[in-house]
Amino acid sequence: MHEWYEEGLRFSCTQCGNCCTGPPGAVWFNDTEGRAMAKKLGIEVAAFYKQYAHKIGSKWSLREHEIEGKFDCVFLDRSSEKPSCKLYSSRPLQCRTWPFWKENLRSPEAWAQAKQATPCAGMNTGKLIPIEEIRIQRGLTS
Ligand code: SF4
């Protein structure tokens, strides 16, 4: 398969928080990640699911808060100048692998669209991520 990004892609997160908000969406996580997030928060797993998660179809997603028409991830912390993730070190794979998702890598147009729609200031700038690394990240998500 030819990968249009064989020269790598530039990406350095500026921590704008835009990928943690926007139109209603889903932040998928699996059981292991659910347990890790509960542990990070210092609460029981059952309490974590009850308070912070909801089921969409057969899969679990983190909840969102609607703020001024935008849907923030429940763990997006806007209390300081730069938004941050309340459980950054335990965040799910979906968050760790952004923006190297299969759907964003489908074509240069899909990549540009993801950058614009988010909008993600970190895409196409900063560190050059080699194709080997992109392939790993791409392979981690469905
Ligand atoms: S939108 Fe891009 S630059 Fe902003 S926090 Fe997310 S990854 Fe970082």
Short mmCIF file of C-alpha atoms and ligand atoms in Angstrom, two decimals:
data_model
loop_
_atom_site.label_atom_id
_atom_site.label_comp_id
_atom_site.label_asym_id
_atom_site.label_seq_id
_atom_site.Cartn_x
_atom_site.Cartn_y
_atom_site.Cartn_z
CA MET A 1 0.00 0.00 0.00
CA HIS A 2 1.37 3.41 -0.93
CA GLU A 3 1.37 5.80 1.99
CA TRP A 4 1.27 9.43 0.92
CA TYR A 5 3.08 10.35 4.15
CA GLU A 6 6.17 8.21 3.50
CA GLU A 7 8.39 11.23 4.19
CA GLY A 8 6.77 11.51 7.62
CA LEU A 9 4.47 14.21 8.97
CA ARG A 10 5.11 17.12 11.24
CA PHE A 11 3.28 17.30 14.53
CA SER A 12 3.91 19.05 17.83
CA CYS A 13 1.01 19.56 20.20
CA THR A 14 0.55 23.17 21.30
CA GLN A 15 -1.92 22.13 24.03
CA CYS A 16 -4.71 24.27 22.66
CA GLY A 17 -7.21 21.61 23.78
CA ASN A 18 -9.23 21.74 20.56
CA CYS A 19 -9.05 18.00 19.99
CA CYS A 20 -10.75 17.54 23.37
CA THR A 21 -13.81 19.53 22.39
CA GLY A 22 -15.97 20.41 19.37
CA PRO A 23 -19.12 18.78 18.06
CA PRO A 24 -20.56 15.85 20.02
CA GLY A 25 -18.25 12.87 19.69
CA ALA A 26 -16.92 9.83 21.41
CA VAL A 27 -13.79 9.16 23.41
CA TRP A 28 -13.64 5.39 23.29
CA PHE A 29 -11.85 3.43 25.94
CA ASN A 30 -11.53 -0.25 26.86
CA ASP A 31 -11.73 -2.02 30.24
CA THR A 32 -8.02 -1.72 30.97
CA GLU A 33 -8.12 2.00 30.24
CA GLY A 34 -11.26 2.40 32.34
CA ARG A 35 -9.50 0.79 35.31
CA ALA A 36 -6.41 2.96 34.78
CA MET A 37 -8.50 6.15 34.69
CA ALA A 38 -10.40 5.15 37.84
CA LYS A 39 -7.10 4.46 39.58
CA LYS A 40 -5.69 7.81 38.49
CA LEU A 41 -8.76 9.52 39.93
CA GLY A 42 -8.56 7.43 43.08
CA ILE A 43 -12.10 6.10 42.77
CA GLU A 44 -13.77 2.70 42.37
CA VAL A 45 -14.10 1.41 38.83
CA ALA A 46 -17.90 1.22 39.13
CA ALA A 47 -18.04 4.84 40.32
CA PHE A 48 -15.87 5.89 37.40
CA TYR A 49 -18.22 4.30 34.86
CA LYS A 50 -21.26 5.78 36.55
CA GLN A 51 -19.94 9.30 36.77
CA TYR A 52 -17.71 9.74 33.75
CA ALA A 53 -18.71 7.24 31.09
CA HIS A 54 -21.65 6.27 28.97
CA LYS A 55 -22.35 3.53 26.51
CA ILE A 56 -22.76 4.29 22.82
CA GLY A 57 -23.99 1.16 21.08
CA SER A 58 -21.88 -1.61 22.55
CA LYS A 59 -18.84 0.56 23.37
CA TRP A 60 -17.93 2.82 26.26
CA SER A 61 -17.08 6.48 25.78
CA LEU A 62 -16.16 9.26 28.18
CA ARG A 63 -18.91 11.76 28.82
CA GLU A 64 -18.87 15.33 27.54
CA HIS A 65 -19.90 18.68 29.01
CA GLU A 66 -21.62 21.19 26.80
CA ILE A 67 -19.96 24.56 27.18
CA GLU A 68 -21.03 27.41 24.93
CA GLY A 69 -22.17 25.06 22.20
CA LYS A 70 -19.01 22.97 22.35
CA PHE A 71 -18.76 19.51 23.81
CA ASP A 72 -15.76 19.26 26.10
CA CYS A 73 -14.38 15.92 27.21
CA VAL A 74 -15.37 15.50 30.85
CA PHE A 75 -11.68 15.56 31.77
CA LEU A 76 -10.74 18.72 29.92
CA ASP A 77 -9.64 21.18 32.57
CA ARG A 78 -10.16 24.82 31.64
CA SER A 79 -9.40 26.21 35.07
CA SER A 80 -5.99 27.55 34.06
CA GLU A 81 -4.81 29.60 31.11
CA LYS A 82 -3.85 26.57 29.02
CA PRO A 83 -6.42 23.81 28.88
CA SER A 84 -5.16 20.48 30.11
CA CYS A 85 -6.24 16.90 30.61
CA LYS A 86 -7.05 15.94 34.19
CA LEU A 87 -5.76 12.42 33.66
CA TYR A 88 -3.17 13.03 30.97
CA SER A 89 -0.82 10.21 31.99
CA SER A 90 -3.75 7.76 31.98
CA ARG A 91 -5.58 9.08 28.94
CA PRO A 92 -6.99 6.48 26.53
CA LEU A 93 -5.26 5.35 23.36
CA GLN A 94 -7.63 7.38 21.23
CA CYS A 95 -6.19 10.55 22.77
CA ARG A 96 -2.59 9.31 22.70
CA THR A 97 -2.64 8.52 19.01
CA TRP A 98 -4.22 11.76 17.73
CA PRO A 99 -3.79 12.87 14.98
CA PHE A 100 -2.43 9.64 13.50
CA TRP A 101 -5.80 7.96 13.17
CA LYS A 102 -6.54 5.78 10.14
CA GLU A 103 -9.35 8.06 9.05
CA ASN A 104 -7.08 11.14 9.14
CA LEU A 105 -4.33 9.34 7.22
CA ARG A 106 -6.58 8.09 4.44
CA SER A 107 -5.49 10.91 2.12
CA PRO A 108 -3.81 14.32 2.20
CA GLU A 109 -7.31 15.79 1.96
CA ALA A 110 -8.52 13.84 5.01
CA TRP A 111 -5.45 15.04 6.94
CA ALA A 112 -6.03 18.67 5.91
CA GLN A 113 -9.71 18.37 6.77
CA ALA A 114 -8.91 17.01 10.26
CA LYS A 115 -6.47 19.84 10.85
CA GLN A 116 -8.96 22.45 9.73
CA ALA A 117 -12.08 21.02 11.36
CA THR A 118 -10.54 20.52 14.82
CA PRO A 119 -8.70 23.01 14.32
CA CYS A 120 -5.39 21.46 15.39
CA ALA A 121 -2.56 23.95 15.52
CA GLY A 122 -0.04 21.16 16.09
CA MET A 123 -0.53 19.34 12.78
CA ASN A 124 1.98 20.13 10.01
CA THR A 125 4.26 21.93 12.38
CA GLY A 126 7.17 21.17 14.69
CA LYS A 127 8.70 17.75 15.02
CA LEU A 128 8.95 15.46 11.98
CA ILE A 129 7.33 12.15 12.90
CA PRO A 130 8.81 9.36 10.76
CA ILE A 131 6.60 6.94 8.91
CA GLU A 132 7.63 4.04 11.16
CA GLU A 133 6.23 5.88 14.17
CA ILE A 134 3.10 6.93 12.28
CA ARG A 135 2.48 3.30 11.30
CA ILE A 136 2.70 2.23 14.95
CA GLN A 137 0.26 4.91 16.10
CA ARG A 138 -2.07 4.26 13.18
CA GLY A 139 -2.11 0.56 13.99
CA LEU A 140 -3.09 1.12 17.61
CA THR A 141 -6.56 2.46 16.82
CA SER A 142 -9.41 1.09 14.78
S1 SF4 B 1 -5.84 20.20 18.76
FE1 SF4 B 1 -3.73 19.65 18.22
S2 SF4 B 1 -2.45 21.24 19.10
FE2 SF4 B 1 -4.47 21.36 20.10
S3 SF4 B 1 -4.33 20.07 21.96
FE3 SF4 B 1 -5.10 18.77 20.33
S4 SF4 B 1 -3.28 17.82 19.42
FE4 SF4 B 1 -2.59 19.58 20.61
#
